[in-house]
């Protein structure tokens, strides 16, 4: 997902006239006792969370930081611009502060003599309607997600495992909540959570809302549930097949990994058209935000079906096992993304496979998604200059990249291309072992182990190669090196072929694409004339070298008319269909205040990707998505 950053830019406020020359946090200034954190979310509908921290402290210089590098977001996405009203006090007196001139997330201050604690208060300005990840829109009139990293500070340089926070939360009257965070006690006023490490706190957001329902998914331990909050009561009426699919998902993950590394697991499902839409993984929960009618509208359900399987897979691949570069130990040390093709790529593959195994996607829907992914990657012309590895290294800037120019720039392709590569690895293991082993065996070996509470075991590229080697001896180092580090002209389609299918193009719009277009209000004719556009004609991207590109059409323009008739999705599709009989197509575009006509030399009609069975090879793909678990 690409974050559209629409943060409110806050005013600077007056600088304090009397600041101390404060250096880095001295060990002596930090006493290591639990930090008290009180969050008041009663004004969440007004997009404001109030935070009060009580930090045990000793006199002397102290540097506090606001979390910058957010786990799972793989970048410096902490919403520092939305911190407002910051004040410090000790022994009843204000304590002046000064922001570090280089590190925008760090605040220097001097704890006065005689003080044994420091109070910090500030507001988090929760943004209105905006996309992005957790720093995007998170509160509506009816619900909110509290991400603890947005409402706390901690001593710079401290390991997040070494700090203990005793957090409490006040919610609007009548709101219910769900979280993986253990509750200490609940009063009419507030929820007091059991003291936990800063790592666990940031890993355990709270979903709360006026319209709230909990769906239990298991009867045996450990407990699994979907906590859902929506902007309406009606949006919570999940049809029985959806709930059955969630239950099957839990069962299928048990079969796939063979062990669970959590005490309980909660999907925190937000159903709203006014929050950002994404999923963020946690060890014992996931923050899953989809459109309001995603449980009850068929198109929206289909488009969102893979989200919960993806995020749950991360409990193993991403949380339990994590690349060393993505486990810096706190939230102010930078992350390195070079293994995101494992962290996100394998999760994309397994998430889709698990969605199919659990029935959340039909076999047709699974194959349609895979065909769209394969065709999409095959049309990413940026692959000729940017190897997949660079999309992982540059992930922290690519998540924020615009959609225009995406086919030439490449975006966070390690998700979709990772899916193709891990399918290829799966097919290879099956081939090399004559069907005796599969990627499932790698999953049990690498992510299984012994069930128990959360722990994190870091890994390197060598560890991945060694584990694959154990499952099926092969030149895995060479396999990944060539696919990850080298530029190529076409997508890696070895997995589709090895799975017994072929990528073909037909003139029928796949149901999955119809649903995506209906939900996202887009039209995707990239595979015929080379354009991805919004329903209203705004051109999101043009494939370099495509008929539209050769005719001078570019992203950012607006498609106004097709063959002299006002543009609509139907008019455009019909005109493309007609090229088979009538030849070239004429597009009228608007570029700022200027209009231009473009003659597209194209006679190929409509073209959409689809997978077709290759009868000369075994149908491994159907075997891969076959359910494993017995009915729940
Ligand atoms: Zn992910």
CSV table of N, CA, C and O in Angstrom, one decimal, residues 36-44 48-52 144-148 151 166-172 175-179 181 183 185-194 201 204-209:
chain,number,residue,atom,x,y,z
A,36,UNK,N,4.4,5.6,34.0
A,36,UNK,CA,3.0,5.6,34.0
A,36,UNK,C,2.5,6.3,32.7
A,36,UNK,O,3.0,7.4,32.5
A,37,UNK,N,1.6,5.8,32.0
A,37,UNK,CA,1.1,6.4,30.8
A,37,UNK,C,-0.5,6.4,30.9
A,37,UNK,O,-1.1,5.4,30.9
A,38,UNK,N,-1.0,7.6,30.9
A,38,UNK,CA,-2.5,7.8,30.9
A,38,UNK,C,-2.9,8.4,29.6
A,38,UNK,O,-2.5,9.5,29.2
A,39,UNK,N,-3.8,7.7,28.9
A,39,UNK,CA,-4.3,8.2,27.6
A,39,UNK,C,-5.8,8.4,27.7
A,39,UNK,O,-6.5,7.6,28.1
A,40,UNK,N,-6.2,9.6,27.4
A,40,UNK,CA,-7.6,10.0,27.4
A,40,UNK,C,-8.1,10.1,25.9
A,40,UNK,O,-7.7,11.0,25.2
A,41,UNK,N,-8.9,9.1,25.5
A,41,UNK,CA,-9.4,9.0,24.2
A,41,UNK,C,-10.8,9.5,24.1
A,41,UNK,O,-11.5,9.2,23.1
A,42,UNK,N,-11.3,10.2,25.1
A,42,UNK,CA,-12.7,10.6,25.1
A,42,UNK,C,-13.0,11.6,24.0
A,42,UNK,O,-14.1,11.7,23.5
A,43,UNK,N,-12.0,12.3,23.5
A,43,UNK,CA,-12.2,13.2,22.4
A,43,UNK,C,-11.7,12.6,21.1
A,43,UNK,O,-11.5,13.4,20.1
A,44,UNK,N,-11.6,11.3,21.0
A,44,UNK,CA,-11.2,10.7,19.7
A,44,UNK,C,-12.1,11.1,18.6
A,44,UNK,O,-11.6,11.3,17.5
A,48,UNK,N,-8.6,13.9,18.7
A,48,UNK,CA,-7.6,14.3,19.6
A,48,UNK,C,-7.4,13.2,20.7
A,48,UNK,O,-8.4,12.8,21.3
A,49,UNK,N,-6.2,12.8,20.9
A,49,UNK,CA,-5.9,11.9,22.1
A,49,UNK,C,-5.0,12.7,23.0
A,49,UNK,O,-4.1,13.4,22.6
A,50,UNK,N,-5.3,12.6,24.3
A,50,UNK,CA,-4.4,13.4,25.3
A,50,UNK,C,-3.6,12.3,26.0
A,50,UNK,O,-4.1,11.3,26.5
A,51,UNK,N,-2.3,12.7,26.2
A,51,UNK,CA,-1.4,11.7,26.8
A,51,UNK,C,-0.8,12.4,28.0
A,51,UNK,O,-0.4,13.6,28.0
A,52,UNK,N,-0.6,11.7,29.1
A,52,UNK,CA,0.1,12.1,30.3
A,52,UNK,C,1.1,11.0,30.7
A,52,UNK,O,0.6,9.9,31.0
A,144,UNK,N,-12.2,4.3,17.2
A,144,UNK,CA,-10.8,4.8,17.1
A,144,UNK,C,-9.9,3.6,17.3
A,144,UNK,O,-10.2,2.6,18.0
A,145,UNK,N,-8.7,3.7,16.7
A,145,UNK,CA,-7.6,2.8,17.0
A,145,UNK,C,-6.5,3.6,17.8
A,145,UNK,O,-6.1,4.6,17.3
A,146,UNK,N,-6.2,3.1,18.9
A,146,UNK,CA,-5.1,3.8,19.7
A,146,UNK,C,-3.8,3.0,19.5
A,146,UNK,O,-3.7,1.8,19.9
A,147,UNK,N,-2.9,3.6,18.8
A,147,UNK,CA,-1.5,3.1,18.6
A,147,UNK,C,-0.6,3.7,19.6
A,147,UNK,O,-0.4,4.9,19.5
A,148,UNK,N,-0.2,2.9,20.6
A,148,UNK,CA,0.5,3.5,21.7
A,148,UNK,C,1.7,4.3,21.4
A,148,UNK,O,2.1,5.3,22.1
A,151,UNK,N,1.4,8.1,21.4
A,151,UNK,CA,1.0,8.8,22.6
A,151,UNK,C,2.0,8.6,23.7
A,151,UNK,O,1.7,8.6,24.9
A,166,UNK,N,3.1,1.2,32.5
A,166,UNK,CA,1.8,0.9,33.1
A,166,UNK,C,0.8,1.8,32.4
A,166,UNK,O,0.8,3.0,32.8
A,167,UNK,N,0.1,1.3,31.5
A,167,UNK,CA,-0.8,2.2,30.6
A,167,UNK,C,-2.2,2.1,31.1
A,167,UNK,O,-2.7,1.1,31.5
A,168,UNK,N,-2.9,3.2,30.9
A,168,UNK,CA,-4.4,3.2,31.2
A,168,UNK,C,-5.0,4.0,30.1
A,168,UNK,O,-4.4,4.9,29.4
A,169,UNK,N,-6.3,3.8,29.9
A,169,UNK,CA,-7.0,4.4,28.8
A,169,UNK,C,-8.5,4.8,29.2
A,169,UNK,O,-9.2,4.0,29.8
A,170,UNK,N,-8.8,6.0,28.8
A,170,UNK,CA,-10.2,6.4,29.0
A,170,UNK,C,-10.9,6.5,27.7
A,170,UNK,O,-10.3,7.0,26.7
A,171,UNK,N,-12.1,6.0,27.6
A,171,UNK,CA,-12.8,5.9,26.3
A,171,UNK,C,-14.1,6.7,26.4
A,171,UNK,O,-14.6,6.9,27.4
A,172,UNK,N,-14.7,7.1,25.2
A,172,UNK,CA,-16.0,7.8,25.2
A,172,UNK,C,-17.0,6.9,25.9
A,172,UNK,O,-16.9,5.6,25.8
A,175,UNK,N,-18.5,3.1,24.8
A,175,UNK,CA,-17.7,2.4,23.8
A,175,UNK,C,-17.1,1.1,24.4
A,175,UNK,O,-16.7,1.1,25.6
A,176,UNK,N,-17.0,0.1,23.5
A,176,UNK,CA,-16.4,-1.1,23.9
A,176,UNK,C,-15.0,-1.2,23.3
A,176,UNK,O,-14.7,-0.4,22.4
A,177,UNK,N,-14.2,-2.1,23.7
A,177,UNK,CA,-12.8,-2.2,23.2
A,177,UNK,C,-12.3,-3.6,23.1
A,177,UNK,O,-12.8,-4.5,23.7
A,178,UNK,N,-11.3,-3.8,22.2
A,178,UNK,CA,-10.6,-5.0,22.1
A,178,UNK,C,-9.1,-4.8,22.0
A,178,UNK,O,-8.7,-3.8,21.3
A,179,UNK,N,-8.3,-5.6,22.5
A,179,UNK,CA,-6.8,-5.5,22.4
A,179,UNK,C,-6.2,-6.8,22.9
A,179,UNK,O,-6.8,-7.6,23.6
A,181,UNK,N,-3.5,-6.5,24.7
A,181,UNK,CA,-2.8,-6.1,25.9
A,181,UNK,C,-3.6,-6.7,27.1
A,181,UNK,O,-4.8,-6.5,27.3
A,183,UNK,N,-5.4,-6.9,30.5
A,183,UNK,CA,-6.0,-5.9,31.3
A,183,UNK,C,-5.7,-6.2,32.8
A,183,UNK,O,-5.9,-7.3,33.3
A,185,UNK,N,-7.1,-4.0,35.6
A,185,UNK,CA,-8.4,-3.8,36.2
A,185,UNK,C,-9.2,-2.7,35.4
A,185,UNK,O,-8.6,-1.9,34.8
A,186,UNK,N,-10.5,-2.9,35.5
A,186,UNK,CA,-11.4,-1.9,34.8
A,186,UNK,C,-12.2,-1.2,35.8
A,186,UNK,O,-12.9,-1.8,36.6
A,187,UNK,N,-12.3,0.1,35.7
A,187,UNK,CA,-13.2,0.9,36.5
A,187,UNK,C,-14.1,1.6,35.6
A,187,UNK,O,-14.0,1.5,34.4
A,188,UNK,N,-15.1,2.3,36.2
A,188,UNK,CA,-16.1,3.0,35.4
A,188,UNK,C,-15.4,4.1,34.6
A,188,UNK,O,-15.7,4.5,33.5
A,189,UNK,N,-14.3,4.6,35.2
A,189,UNK,CA,-13.5,5.7,34.6
A,189,UNK,C,-12.6,5.3,33.5
A,189,UNK,O,-12.5,5.9,32.4
A,190,UNK,N,-11.8,4.2,33.7
A,190,UNK,CA,-10.7,3.9,32.8
A,190,UNK,C,-10.4,2.4,32.8
A,190,UNK,O,-10.8,1.7,33.7
A,191,UNK,N,-9.7,2.0,31.8
A,191,UNK,CA,-9.1,0.6,31.7
A,191,UNK,C,-7.7,0.7,32.1
A,191,UNK,O,-6.9,1.5,31.5
A,192,UNK,N,-7.3,-0.1,33.1
A,192,UNK,CA,-5.9,-0.1,33.5
A,192,UNK,C,-5.3,-1.4,33.0
A,192,UNK,O,-5.7,-2.5,33.4
A,193,UNK,N,-4.2,-1.3,32.2
A,193,UNK,CA,-3.6,-2.5,31.6
A,193,UNK,C,-2.5,-2.9,32.5
A,193,UNK,O,-1.9,-2.1,33.3
A,194,UNK,N,-2.2,-4.2,32.5
A,194,UNK,CA,-1.1,-4.8,33.3
A,194,UNK,C,0.2,-4.1,32.7
A,194,UNK,O,0.4,-3.9,31.5
A,201,UNK,N,3.9,-3.0,24.6
A,201,UNK,CA,2.9,-2.0,24.5
A,201,UNK,C,2.7,-1.5,23.1
A,201,UNK,O,1.6,-1.4,22.6
A,204,UNK,N,0.8,-3.7,20.8
A,204,UNK,CA,-0.6,-4.1,21.2
A,204,UNK,C,-1.6,-2.9,21.2
A,204,UNK,O,-2.0,-2.4,22.2
A,205,UNK,N,-2.0,-2.5,20.0
A,205,UNK,CA,-2.9,-1.4,19.9
A,205,UNK,C,-4.3,-1.8,20.4
A,205,UNK,O,-4.6,-2.9,20.7
A,206,UNK,N,-5.1,-0.7,20.6
A,206,UNK,CA,-6.5,-0.9,21.1
A,206,UNK,C,-7.5,-0.4,20.1
A,206,UNK,O,-7.3,0.7,19.6
A,207,UNK,N,-8.5,-1.3,19.8
A,207,UNK,CA,-9.6,-0.9,18.9
A,207,UNK,C,-10.8,-0.6,19.8
A,207,UNK,O,-11.1,-1.5,20.6
A,208,UNK,N,-11.4,0.5,19.6
A,208,UNK,CA,-12.6,0.8,20.5
A,208,UNK,C,-13.7,1.5,19.6
A,208,UNK,O,-13.3,2.1,18.6
A,209,UNK,N,-14.9,1.3,20.0
A,209,UNK,CA,-16.0,1.9,19.2
A,209,UNK,C,-17.4,1.8,19.8
A,209,UNK,O,-17.6,1.0,20.8
